[in-house]
mmCIF file of C-alpha atoms in Angstrom:
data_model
loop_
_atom_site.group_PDB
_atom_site.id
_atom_site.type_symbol
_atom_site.label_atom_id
_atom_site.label_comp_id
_atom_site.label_asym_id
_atom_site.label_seq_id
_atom_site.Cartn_x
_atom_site.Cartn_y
_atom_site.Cartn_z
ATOM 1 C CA UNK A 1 -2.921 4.631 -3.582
ATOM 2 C CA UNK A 2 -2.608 1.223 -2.792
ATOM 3 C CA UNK A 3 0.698 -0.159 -0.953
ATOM 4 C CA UNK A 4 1.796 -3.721 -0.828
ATOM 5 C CA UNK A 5 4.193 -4.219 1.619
ATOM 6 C CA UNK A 6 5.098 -7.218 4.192
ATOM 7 C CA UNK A 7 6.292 -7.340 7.723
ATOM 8 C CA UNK A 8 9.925 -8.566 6.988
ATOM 9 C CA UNK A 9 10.235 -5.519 4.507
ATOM 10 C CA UNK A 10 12.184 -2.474 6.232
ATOM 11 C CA UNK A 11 11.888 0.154 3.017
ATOM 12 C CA UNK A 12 8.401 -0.900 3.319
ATOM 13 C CA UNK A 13 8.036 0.372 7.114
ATOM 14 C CA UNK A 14 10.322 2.638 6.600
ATOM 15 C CA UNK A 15 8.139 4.823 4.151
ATOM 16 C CA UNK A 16 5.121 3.718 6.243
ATOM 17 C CA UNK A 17 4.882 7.288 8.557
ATOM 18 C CA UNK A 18 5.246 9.570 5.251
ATOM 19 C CA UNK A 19 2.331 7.256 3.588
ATOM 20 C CA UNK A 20 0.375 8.403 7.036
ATOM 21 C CA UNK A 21 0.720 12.122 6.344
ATOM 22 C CA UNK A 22 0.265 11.822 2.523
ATOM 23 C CA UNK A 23 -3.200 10.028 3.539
ATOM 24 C CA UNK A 24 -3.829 12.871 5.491
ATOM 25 C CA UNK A 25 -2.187 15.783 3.187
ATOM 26 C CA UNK A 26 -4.489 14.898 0.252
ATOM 27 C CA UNK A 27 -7.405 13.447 1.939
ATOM 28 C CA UNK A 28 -9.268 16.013 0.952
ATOM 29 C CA UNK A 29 -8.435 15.746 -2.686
ATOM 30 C CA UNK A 30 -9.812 12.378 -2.425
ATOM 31 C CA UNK A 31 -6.852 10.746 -2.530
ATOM 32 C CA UNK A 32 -6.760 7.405 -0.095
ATOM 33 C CA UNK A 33 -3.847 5.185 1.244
ATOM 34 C CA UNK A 34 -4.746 1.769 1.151
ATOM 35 C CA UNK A 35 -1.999 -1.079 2.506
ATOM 36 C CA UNK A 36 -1.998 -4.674 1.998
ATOM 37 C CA UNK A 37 -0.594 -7.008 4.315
ATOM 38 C CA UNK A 38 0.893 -9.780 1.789
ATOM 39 C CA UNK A 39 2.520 -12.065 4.113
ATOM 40 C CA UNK A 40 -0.359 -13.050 6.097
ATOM 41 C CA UNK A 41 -1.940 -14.952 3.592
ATOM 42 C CA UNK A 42 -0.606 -19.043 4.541
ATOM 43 C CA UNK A 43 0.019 -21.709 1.540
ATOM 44 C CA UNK A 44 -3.107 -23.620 2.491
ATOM 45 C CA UNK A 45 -5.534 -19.811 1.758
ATOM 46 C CA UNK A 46 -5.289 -19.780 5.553
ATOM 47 C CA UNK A 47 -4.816 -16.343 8.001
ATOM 48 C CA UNK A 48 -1.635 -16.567 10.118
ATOM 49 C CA UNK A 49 -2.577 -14.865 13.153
ATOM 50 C CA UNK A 50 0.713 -14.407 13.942
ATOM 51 C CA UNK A 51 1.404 -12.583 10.976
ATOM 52 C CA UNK A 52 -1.605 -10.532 11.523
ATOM 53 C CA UNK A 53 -0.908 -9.579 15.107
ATOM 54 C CA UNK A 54 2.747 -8.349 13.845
ATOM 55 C CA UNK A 55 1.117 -6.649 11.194
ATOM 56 C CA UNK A 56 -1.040 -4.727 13.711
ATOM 57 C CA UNK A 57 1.743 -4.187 16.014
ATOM 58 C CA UNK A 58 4.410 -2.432 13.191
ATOM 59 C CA UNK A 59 1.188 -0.469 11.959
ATOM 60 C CA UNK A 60 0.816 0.826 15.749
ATOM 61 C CA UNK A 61 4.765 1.280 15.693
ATOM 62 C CA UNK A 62 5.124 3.297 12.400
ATOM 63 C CA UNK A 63 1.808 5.467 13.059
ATOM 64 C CA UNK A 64 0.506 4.003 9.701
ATOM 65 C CA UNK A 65 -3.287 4.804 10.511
ATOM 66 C CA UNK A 66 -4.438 4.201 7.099
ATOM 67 C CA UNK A 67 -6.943 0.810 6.063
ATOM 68 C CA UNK A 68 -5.096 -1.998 5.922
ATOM 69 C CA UNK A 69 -6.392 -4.814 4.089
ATOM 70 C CA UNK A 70 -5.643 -8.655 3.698
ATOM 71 C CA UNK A 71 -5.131 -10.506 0.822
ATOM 72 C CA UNK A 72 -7.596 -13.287 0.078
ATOM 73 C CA UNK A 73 -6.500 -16.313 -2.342
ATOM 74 C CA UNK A 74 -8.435 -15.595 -4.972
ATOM 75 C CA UNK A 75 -6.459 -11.572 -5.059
ATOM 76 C CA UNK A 76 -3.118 -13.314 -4.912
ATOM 77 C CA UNK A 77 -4.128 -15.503 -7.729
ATOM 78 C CA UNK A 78 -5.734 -12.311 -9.605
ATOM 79 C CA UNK A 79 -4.221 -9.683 -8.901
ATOM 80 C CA UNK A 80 -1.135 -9.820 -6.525
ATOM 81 C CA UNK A 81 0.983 -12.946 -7.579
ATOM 82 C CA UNK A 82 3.394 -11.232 -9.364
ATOM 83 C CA UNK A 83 4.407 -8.639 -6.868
ATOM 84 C CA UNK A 84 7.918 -9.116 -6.014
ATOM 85 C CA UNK A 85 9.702 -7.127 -5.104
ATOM 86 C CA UNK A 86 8.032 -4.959 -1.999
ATOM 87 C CA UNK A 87 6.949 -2.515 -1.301
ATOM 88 C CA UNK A 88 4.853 -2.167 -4.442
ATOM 89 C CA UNK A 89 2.661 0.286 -5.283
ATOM 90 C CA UNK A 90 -0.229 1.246 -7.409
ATOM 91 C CA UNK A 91 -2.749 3.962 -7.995
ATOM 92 C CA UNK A 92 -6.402 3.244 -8.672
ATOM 93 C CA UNK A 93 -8.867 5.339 -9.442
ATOM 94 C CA UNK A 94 -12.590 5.052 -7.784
ATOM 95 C CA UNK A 95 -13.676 2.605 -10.366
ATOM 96 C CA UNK A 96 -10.962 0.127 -9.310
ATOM 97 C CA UNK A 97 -8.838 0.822 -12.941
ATOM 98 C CA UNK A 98 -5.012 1.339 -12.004
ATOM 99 C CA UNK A 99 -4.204 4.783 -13.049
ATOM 100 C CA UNK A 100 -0.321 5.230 -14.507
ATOM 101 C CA UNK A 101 2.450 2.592 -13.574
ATOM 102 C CA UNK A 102 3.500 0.397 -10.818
ATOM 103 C CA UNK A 103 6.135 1.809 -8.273
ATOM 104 C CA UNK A 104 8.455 -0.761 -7.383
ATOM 105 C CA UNK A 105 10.097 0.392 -3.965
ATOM 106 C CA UNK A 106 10.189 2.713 -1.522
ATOM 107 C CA UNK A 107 9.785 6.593 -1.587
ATOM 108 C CA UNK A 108 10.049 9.525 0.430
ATOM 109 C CA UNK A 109 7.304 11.717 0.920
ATOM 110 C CA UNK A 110 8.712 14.611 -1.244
ATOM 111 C CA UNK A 111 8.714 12.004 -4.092
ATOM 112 C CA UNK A 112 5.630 10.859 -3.375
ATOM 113 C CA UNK A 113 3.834 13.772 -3.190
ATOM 114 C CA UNK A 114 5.418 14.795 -6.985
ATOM 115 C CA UNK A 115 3.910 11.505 -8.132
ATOM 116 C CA UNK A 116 0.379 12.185 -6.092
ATOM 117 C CA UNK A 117 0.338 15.651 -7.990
ATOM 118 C CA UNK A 118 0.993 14.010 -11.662
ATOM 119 C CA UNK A 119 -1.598 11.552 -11.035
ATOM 120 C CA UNK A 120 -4.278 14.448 -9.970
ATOM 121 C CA UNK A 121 -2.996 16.623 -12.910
ATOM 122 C CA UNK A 122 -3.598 14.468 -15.524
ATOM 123 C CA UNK A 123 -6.933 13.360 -13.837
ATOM 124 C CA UNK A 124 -8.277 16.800 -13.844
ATOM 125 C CA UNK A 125 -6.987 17.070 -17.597
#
């Protein structure tokens, strides 16, 4: 489960604390939560630090103690330019292959956890 959010977006910190416990809910299914940081990434391909260190601080804030990754250039330009609006999110399977469709804002955990099942159902199908 990958999760693109920002650190301007409130849905996106919002659902941030219910990603947390689905990470730990269906770890053991193999399921991971992975976030990406999207507004860290500068116009020139540089790292705002500032961005970074707010990042760090609203992960602390929200309990969000899943990997959080940031974007490189080259996975705006592949992968992530289109995103808009956030929080985005997609499911991958361990190959790196996005599994079913792109969720466009946020969700609680109960809806989460519906989609999380569906996913794992029609893996195991």
């Amino acid at each position: 489960m990958v999760n693109i959010w920002t650190t301007f977006c409130g849905p996106c910190l919002d659902e941030m604390p219910e990603l947390a416990a689905l990470g730990r809910e269906y770890e053991k299914s193999g399921v991971r939560i992975v976030g990406i940081v999207l507004d860290t990434l500068m116009p020139d391909g540089s790292i705002s630090m500032s961005q970074v260190k707010r990042a760090r601080e609203l992960v602390e804030i929200t309990g969000a103690d899943y990997l959080h990754l940031l974007p490189s250039d080259d996975l705006i330009s592949a992968k992530l330019a289109d995103v808009n609006p956030v929080p985005e999110t997609v499911f991958v399977d361990s190959s790196g292959n996005v599994v079913g469709r792109s969720y466009l804002g946020s969700r609680s955990g109960e809806e989460w956890t519906k989609i999380i099942d569906e996913l794992l159902e029609d893996a195991a199908s």
